[in-house]
């Protein structure tokens, strides 16, 4: 990497940062036939109050079933924060309702299903001075932080390029493309390492299984410093691969998240 890097915590207003920004507790996972849930909880700065909205949290969100349950047990309750782990298409309406009700919100990635929706949520959190946080958990994993330290210390020299592959067979999402489903991980890791905003982003994708929903994509990103990054994401691969290579002027490092023991080499 050339030049300085920004801090890992990123101001979003509310804030978008690491797990220490907002300590949450939602109790043990709830088993239910839908396999989807919305957690409603409060920070660890006092007595913990937590509830879980069970079942298919995104089902009939504009109707009166799960949407009404979320409203009653979440946004109209005494809790201070809401954690959303629901289908991507429900992130925006659920998060908006919670923010409008004065609740801090943690949303599983991606924040929303479009840039416009994400920007509206950020603006709303800013206006109400609430914390809006996205679950980019990989940024805080030991392997990713190890590579951050290698870059910061200069052990790799100047970073030339980064190549990442995140592919597997399925699961095919029905409301977002493979880029929105898988690439947020790689972008969050990449930006935390490089410490720069991208200069250009180009993508080429293909739609082969579901009409109108790309299931394979090849993304190229460039930065002002000259660093180039390439990201491949796919739901149509014969095996699961989670492999990223960082090439520097002194050394190279490989991060393989599928390895059980030595993830960084």
mmCIF file of C-alpha atoms in Angstrom:
data_model
loop_
_atom_site.group_PDB
_atom_site.id
_atom_site.type_symbol
_atom_site.label_atom_id
_atom_site.label_comp_id
_atom_site.label_asym_id
_atom_site.label_seq_id
_atom_site.Cartn_x
_atom_site.Cartn_y
_atom_site.Cartn_z
ATOM 1 C CA UNK A 1 0.000 0.000 0.000
ATOM 2 C CA UNK A 2 1.252 3.464 -0.788
ATOM 3 C CA UNK A 3 0.540 6.273 1.615
ATOM 4 C CA UNK A 4 -1.376 6.218 4.871
ATOM 5 C CA UNK A 5 -4.464 4.212 5.643
ATOM 6 C CA UNK A 6 -7.626 5.300 7.368
ATOM 7 C CA UNK A 7 -8.810 3.887 10.645
ATOM 8 C CA UNK A 8 -10.803 0.671 10.627
ATOM 9 C CA UNK A 9 -13.910 2.215 12.178
ATOM 10 C CA UNK A 10 -15.846 4.185 9.567
ATOM 11 C CA UNK A 11 -18.208 7.001 10.463
ATOM 12 C CA UNK A 12 -21.600 6.532 8.892
ATOM 13 C CA UNK A 13 -23.668 8.694 11.222
ATOM 14 C CA UNK A 14 -24.955 6.530 12.830
ATOM 15 C CA UNK A 15 -21.674 4.768 12.896
ATOM 16 C CA UNK A 16 -20.551 1.862 10.767
ATOM 17 C CA UNK A 17 -17.720 0.090 12.452
ATOM 18 C CA UNK A 18 -16.646 -2.949 14.386
ATOM 19 C CA UNK A 19 -18.345 -5.052 17.038
ATOM 20 C CA UNK A 20 -17.171 -2.666 19.793
ATOM 21 C CA UNK A 21 -19.340 0.136 18.433
ATOM 22 C CA UNK A 22 -22.472 -1.520 19.754
ATOM 23 C CA UNK A 23 -22.368 -4.564 22.043
ATOM 24 C CA UNK A 24 -25.499 -6.549 21.400
ATOM 25 C CA UNK A 25 -27.088 -9.574 22.974
ATOM 26 C CA UNK A 26 -30.008 -11.351 21.423
ATOM 27 C CA UNK A 27 -29.950 -14.622 23.339
ATOM 28 C CA UNK A 28 -29.576 -18.090 21.804
ATOM 29 C CA UNK A 29 -30.684 -18.727 18.207
ATOM 30 C CA UNK A 30 -34.345 -19.538 17.871
ATOM 31 C CA UNK A 31 -35.182 -22.674 15.928
ATOM 32 C CA UNK A 32 -38.213 -22.258 13.707
ATOM 33 C CA UNK A 33 -39.579 -23.738 10.546
ATOM 34 C CA UNK A 34 -38.904 -20.608 8.501
ATOM 35 C CA UNK A 35 -35.217 -20.436 9.365
ATOM 36 C CA UNK A 36 -35.382 -16.634 9.368
ATOM 37 C CA UNK A 37 -35.635 -14.286 12.297
ATOM 38 C CA UNK A 38 -35.332 -10.700 13.445
ATOM 39 C CA UNK A 39 -33.602 -10.138 16.772
ATOM 40 C CA UNK A 40 -34.606 -7.207 18.915
ATOM 41 C CA UNK A 41 -32.183 -6.258 21.691
ATOM 42 C CA UNK A 42 -30.389 -3.588 23.716
ATOM 43 C CA UNK A 43 -26.724 -2.678 24.425
ATOM 44 C CA UNK A 44 -24.774 -4.172 27.328
ATOM 45 C CA UNK A 45 -24.701 -0.896 29.253
ATOM 46 C CA UNK A 46 -27.428 -1.878 31.666
ATOM 47 C CA UNK A 47 -30.015 -4.539 32.173
ATOM 48 C CA UNK A 48 -30.308 -6.621 29.030
ATOM 49 C CA UNK A 49 -33.709 -6.794 27.444
ATOM 50 C CA UNK A 50 -33.982 -9.021 24.393
ATOM 51 C CA UNK A 51 -36.724 -10.436 22.250
ATOM 52 C CA UNK A 52 -36.847 -12.481 19.093
ATOM 53 C CA UNK A 53 -39.397 -12.071 16.333
ATOM 54 C CA UNK A 54 -39.676 -15.675 15.113
ATOM 55 C CA UNK A 55 -40.530 -17.260 11.785
ATOM 56 C CA UNK A 56 -40.200 -15.708 8.358
ATOM 57 C CA UNK A 57 -39.482 -12.151 9.390
ATOM 58 C CA UNK A 58 -39.784 -10.839 5.844
ATOM 59 C CA UNK A 59 -43.080 -12.537 5.123
ATOM 60 C CA UNK A 60 -45.894 -10.095 4.373
ATOM 61 C CA UNK A 61 -43.740 -7.222 5.595
ATOM 62 C CA UNK A 62 -46.239 -4.708 4.230
ATOM 63 C CA UNK A 63 -49.160 -6.740 5.485
ATOM 64 C CA UNK A 64 -50.240 -7.629 8.971
ATOM 65 C CA UNK A 65 -48.534 -10.930 9.856
ATOM 66 C CA UNK A 66 -44.757 -10.859 10.482
ATOM 67 C CA UNK A 67 -44.622 -7.156 9.740
ATOM 68 C CA UNK A 68 -47.128 -6.456 12.484
ATOM 69 C CA UNK A 69 -45.282 -8.783 14.847
ATOM 70 C CA UNK A 70 -42.015 -6.964 14.171
ATOM 71 C CA UNK A 71 -43.731 -3.625 14.728
ATOM 72 C CA UNK A 72 -45.330 -4.716 17.986
ATOM 73 C CA UNK A 73 -42.378 -6.566 19.526
ATOM 74 C CA UNK A 74 -39.657 -4.428 17.995
ATOM 75 C CA UNK A 75 -40.218 -0.842 16.984
ATOM 76 C CA UNK A 76 -43.043 -0.207 19.457
ATOM 77 C CA UNK A 77 -41.383 -2.009 22.387
ATOM 78 C CA UNK A 78 -39.019 -0.701 25.062
ATOM 79 C CA UNK A 79 -35.869 -2.092 23.443
ATOM 80 C CA UNK A 80 -33.131 0.255 22.267
ATOM 81 C CA UNK A 81 -31.681 -1.623 19.280
ATOM 82 C CA UNK A 82 -32.704 -4.038 16.564
ATOM 83 C CA UNK A 83 -30.648 -6.729 14.801
ATOM 84 C CA UNK A 84 -31.912 -7.808 11.380
ATOM 85 C CA UNK A 85 -30.978 -11.199 9.919
ATOM 86 C CA UNK A 86 -33.681 -11.460 7.265
ATOM 87 C CA UNK A 87 -33.893 -11.762 3.457
ATOM 88 C CA UNK A 88 -32.101 -8.888 1.694
ATOM 89 C CA UNK A 89 -35.295 -7.523 0.192
ATOM 90 C CA UNK A 90 -36.650 -6.834 3.687
ATOM 91 C CA UNK A 91 -33.569 -5.019 5.038
ATOM 92 C CA UNK A 92 -34.640 -1.575 3.861
ATOM 93 C CA UNK A 93 -38.281 -1.535 5.041
ATOM 94 C CA UNK A 94 -37.468 -3.178 8.377
ATOM 95 C CA UNK A 95 -34.428 -0.992 9.083
ATOM 96 C CA UNK A 96 -36.327 2.150 8.062
ATOM 97 C CA UNK A 97 -39.199 1.326 10.410
ATOM 98 C CA UNK A 98 -36.782 0.720 13.271
ATOM 99 C CA UNK A 99 -34.805 3.936 12.662
ATOM 100 C CA UNK A 100 -37.986 5.979 12.365
ATOM 101 C CA UNK A 101 -38.967 4.590 15.767
ATOM 102 C CA UNK A 102 -35.690 5.705 17.337
ATOM 103 C CA UNK A 103 -33.956 2.306 17.450
ATOM 104 C CA UNK A 104 -30.282 1.660 16.747
ATOM 105 C CA UNK A 105 -29.992 -0.929 13.954
ATOM 106 C CA UNK A 106 -27.532 -3.696 13.092
ATOM 107 C CA UNK A 107 -28.179 -5.161 9.629
ATOM 108 C CA UNK A 108 -26.623 -8.269 8.130
ATOM 109 C CA UNK A 109 -24.820 -7.535 4.857
ATOM 110 C CA UNK A 110 -25.705 -6.096 2.474
ATOM 111 C CA UNK A 111 -27.263 -3.047 4.085
ATOM 112 C CA UNK A 112 -29.966 -2.859 1.408
ATOM 113 C CA UNK A 113 -30.714 -4.081 -2.098
ATOM 114 C CA UNK A 114 -29.805 -0.808 -3.843
ATOM 115 C CA UNK A 115 -27.529 2.187 -3.400
ATOM 116 C CA UNK A 116 -30.515 4.509 -3.146
ATOM 117 C CA UNK A 117 -32.014 2.476 -0.296
ATOM 118 C CA UNK A 118 -28.678 2.330 1.546
ATOM 119 C CA UNK A 119 -28.136 6.080 1.227
ATOM 120 C CA UNK A 120 -31.645 6.762 2.541
ATOM 121 C CA UNK A 121 -30.976 4.614 5.623
ATOM 122 C CA UNK A 122 -27.631 6.337 6.260
ATOM 123 C CA UNK A 123 -29.269 9.764 5.978
ATOM 124 C CA UNK A 124 -32.086 8.731 8.289
ATOM 125 C CA UNK A 125 -29.649 7.412 10.913
ATOM 126 C CA UNK A 126 -27.678 10.652 10.632
ATOM 127 C CA UNK A 127 -30.749 12.816 11.091
ATOM 128 C CA UNK A 128 -31.814 10.883 14.197
ATOM 129 C CA UNK A 129 -28.253 10.480 15.542
ATOM 130 C CA UNK A 130 -28.645 6.695 15.671
ATOM 131 C CA UNK A 131 -26.130 3.926 15.128
ATOM 132 C CA UNK A 132 -26.612 2.066 11.840
ATOM 133 C CA UNK A 133 -24.179 -0.847 11.585
ATOM 134 C CA UNK A 134 -23.568 -3.455 8.886
ATOM 135 C CA UNK A 135 -22.339 -6.973 9.647
ATOM 136 C CA UNK A 136 -18.998 -6.944 7.825
ATOM 137 C CA UNK A 137 -17.680 -9.535 10.268
ATOM 138 C CA UNK A 138 -14.661 -10.630 8.235
ATOM 139 C CA UNK A 139 -12.918 -7.308 8.877
ATOM 140 C CA UNK A 140 -12.517 -8.354 12.503
ATOM 141 C CA UNK A 141 -11.446 -11.970 11.972
ATOM 142 C CA UNK A 142 -7.871 -12.905 13.007
ATOM 143 C CA UNK A 143 -6.683 -13.800 9.448
ATOM 144 C CA UNK A 144 -7.885 -10.524 7.945
ATOM 145 C CA UNK A 145 -6.432 -8.500 10.805
ATOM 146 C CA UNK A 146 -3.147 -10.389 10.453
ATOM 147 C CA UNK A 147 -2.856 -9.320 6.814
ATOM 148 C CA UNK A 148 -3.760 -5.771 7.823
ATOM 149 C CA UNK A 149 -0.801 -5.777 10.196
ATOM 150 C CA UNK A 150 1.497 -7.140 7.470
ATOM 151 C CA UNK A 151 0.449 -4.306 5.159
ATOM 152 C CA UNK A 152 0.702 -1.635 7.855
ATOM 153 C CA UNK A 153 4.139 -2.803 8.976
ATOM 154 C CA UNK A 154 5.524 -2.704 5.431
ATOM 155 C CA UNK A 155 6.409 -6.410 5.439
ATOM 156 C CA UNK A 156 4.760 -6.841 2.033
ATOM 157 C CA UNK A 157 6.223 -3.640 0.626
ATOM 158 C CA UNK A 158 4.019 -1.582 -1.684
ATOM 159 C CA UNK A 159 0.854 -3.501 -2.531
ATOM 160 C CA UNK A 160 0.677 -4.103 -6.300
ATOM 161 C CA UNK A 161 -2.608 -5.976 -6.646
ATOM 162 C CA UNK A 162 -5.170 -8.131 -4.850
ATOM 163 C CA UNK A 163 -6.950 -11.130 -6.358
ATOM 164 C CA UNK A 164 -9.951 -12.714 -4.651
ATOM 165 C CA UNK A 165 -12.192 -15.682 -5.415
ATOM 166 C CA UNK A 166 -15.410 -16.370 -3.488
ATOM 167 C CA UNK A 167 -17.325 -19.134 -5.274
ATOM 168 C CA UNK A 168 -19.520 -22.119 -4.445
ATOM 169 C CA UNK A 169 -22.416 -24.181 -5.814
ATOM 170 C CA UNK A 170 -25.548 -22.321 -4.705
ATOM 171 C CA UNK A 171 -27.404 -21.123 -2.759
ATOM 172 C CA UNK A 172 -29.114 -19.045 -5.441
ATOM 173 C CA UNK A 173 -30.765 -15.966 -3.948
ATOM 174 C CA UNK A 174 -34.092 -14.898 -5.384
ATOM 175 C CA UNK A 175 -34.010 -11.165 -4.672
ATOM 176 C CA UNK A 176 -30.389 -10.071 -5.262
ATOM 177 C CA UNK A 177 -27.521 -10.936 -7.599
ATOM 178 C CA UNK A 178 -24.379 -12.845 -6.665
ATOM 179 C CA UNK A 179 -22.558 -9.496 -6.390
ATOM 180 C CA UNK A 180 -24.896 -8.226 -3.670
ATOM 181 C CA UNK A 181 -24.845 -11.625 -1.952
ATOM 182 C CA UNK A 182 -21.123 -12.452 -1.870
ATOM 183 C CA UNK A 183 -19.012 -9.465 -2.928
ATOM 184 C CA UNK A 184 -19.733 -7.268 0.149
ATOM 185 C CA UNK A 185 -17.358 -9.529 2.075
ATOM 186 C CA UNK A 186 -14.536 -8.982 -0.396
ATOM 187 C CA UNK A 187 -15.111 -5.243 -0.729
ATOM 188 C CA UNK A 188 -15.153 -4.714 3.037
ATOM 189 C CA UNK A 189 -11.945 -6.728 3.448
ATOM 190 C CA UNK A 190 -10.285 -4.988 0.502
ATOM 191 C CA UNK A 191 -11.139 -1.467 1.650
ATOM 192 C CA UNK A 192 -9.968 -2.206 5.196
ATOM 193 C CA UNK A 193 -6.601 -3.370 3.823
ATOM 194 C CA UNK A 194 -6.046 -0.685 1.215
ATOM 195 C CA UNK A 195 -7.446 2.259 3.147
ATOM 196 C CA UNK A 196 -8.590 4.055 -0.004
ATOM 197 C CA UNK A 197 -11.818 4.728 -1.806
ATOM 198 C CA UNK A 198 -11.925 3.050 -5.242
ATOM 199 C CA UNK A 199 -11.179 5.099 -8.345
ATOM 200 C CA UNK A 200 -13.086 2.823 -10.723
ATOM 201 C CA UNK A 201 -15.199 -0.331 -10.432
ATOM 202 C CA UNK A 202 -16.193 -2.384 -13.464
ATOM 203 C CA UNK A 203 -18.076 -5.679 -13.508
ATOM 204 C CA UNK A 204 -19.014 -8.319 -16.028
ATOM 205 C CA UNK A 205 -21.622 -10.871 -15.050
ATOM 206 C CA UNK A 206 -23.671 -13.711 -16.431
ATOM 207 C CA UNK A 207 -27.209 -14.943 -15.819
ATOM 208 C CA UNK A 208 -27.589 -18.686 -16.313
ATOM 209 C CA UNK A 209 -30.020 -20.194 -13.784
ATOM 210 C CA UNK A 210 -32.591 -17.544 -12.827
ATOM 211 C CA UNK A 211 -33.811 -14.943 -15.302
ATOM 212 C CA UNK A 212 -32.629 -11.476 -14.452
ATOM 213 C CA UNK A 213 -30.438 -12.489 -11.490
ATOM 214 C CA UNK A 214 -26.683 -12.768 -12.316
ATOM 215 C CA UNK A 215 -25.093 -15.809 -10.712
ATOM 216 C CA UNK A 216 -21.459 -15.222 -11.734
ATOM 217 C CA UNK A 217 -19.493 -11.966 -11.879
ATOM 218 C CA UNK A 218 -15.957 -10.710 -12.418
ATOM 219 C CA UNK A 219 -15.197 -7.351 -10.796
ATOM 220 C CA UNK A 220 -12.138 -5.133 -11.336
ATOM 221 C CA UNK A 221 -11.380 -2.232 -9.015
ATOM 222 C CA UNK A 222 -8.624 0.386 -9.335
ATOM 223 C CA UNK A 223 -7.304 2.876 -6.785
ATOM 224 C CA UNK A 224 -5.549 6.241 -7.039
ATOM 225 C CA UNK A 225 -2.363 4.699 -5.620
ATOM 226 C CA UNK A 226 -2.171 2.339 -8.590
ATOM 227 C CA UNK A 227 -3.374 -0.761 -6.769
ATOM 228 C CA UNK A 228 -5.612 -3.056 -8.811
ATOM 229 C CA UNK A 229 -8.019 -5.621 -7.352
ATOM 230 C CA UNK A 230 -9.903 -8.428 -9.060
ATOM 231 C CA UNK A 231 -12.846 -10.218 -7.443
ATOM 232 C CA UNK A 232 -14.615 -13.297 -8.779
ATOM 233 C CA UNK A 233 -17.925 -14.349 -7.217
ATOM 234 C CA UNK A 234 -20.150 -17.197 -8.316
ATOM 235 C CA UNK A 235 -22.966 -19.519 -7.304
ATOM 236 C CA UNK A 236 -21.989 -21.885 -10.135
ATOM 237 C CA UNK A 237 -18.712 -23.470 -9.061
ATOM 238 C CA UNK A 238 -17.974 -27.176 -8.520
ATOM 239 C CA UNK A 239 -16.355 -26.513 -5.141
ATOM 240 C CA UNK A 240 -16.330 -23.881 -2.428
ATOM 241 C CA UNK A 241 -13.347 -21.512 -2.648
ATOM 242 C CA UNK A 242 -12.585 -18.544 -0.410
ATOM 243 C CA UNK A 243 -9.100 -17.500 -1.491
ATOM 244 C CA UNK A 244 -7.463 -14.058 -1.609
ATOM 245 C CA UNK A 245 -3.914 -13.216 -2.693
ATOM 246 C CA UNK A 246 -2.139 -9.951 -1.911
ATOM 247 C CA UNK A 247 0.970 -9.271 -4.018
ATOM 248 C CA UNK A 248 3.480 -6.712 -2.780
ATOM 249 C CA UNK A 249 6.874 -5.410 -3.878
ATOM 250 C CA UNK A 250 8.628 -7.472 -1.156
ATOM 251 C CA UNK A 251 6.365 -10.421 -0.389
ATOM 252 C CA UNK A 252 3.075 -12.083 -1.256
ATOM 253 C CA UNK A 253 0.478 -13.500 1.117
ATOM 254 C CA UNK A 254 -2.445 -15.894 0.582
ATOM 255 C CA UNK A 255 -5.575 -15.943 2.731
ATOM 256 C CA UNK A 256 -7.617 -19.131 2.353
ATOM 257 C CA UNK A 257 -10.699 -19.087 4.558
ATOM 258 C CA UNK A 258 -11.520 -22.725 3.792
ATOM 259 C CA UNK A 259 -8.348 -23.877 5.558
ATOM 260 C CA UNK A 260 -9.053 -25.183 9.040
ATOM 261 C CA UNK A 261 -5.616 -24.493 10.533
ATOM 262 C CA UNK A 262 -3.299 -22.191 8.574
ATOM 263 C CA UNK A 263 -5.499 -19.634 6.851
ATOM 264 C CA UNK A 264 -2.718 -17.136 6.128
ATOM 265 C CA UNK A 265 0.423 -18.234 4.250
#
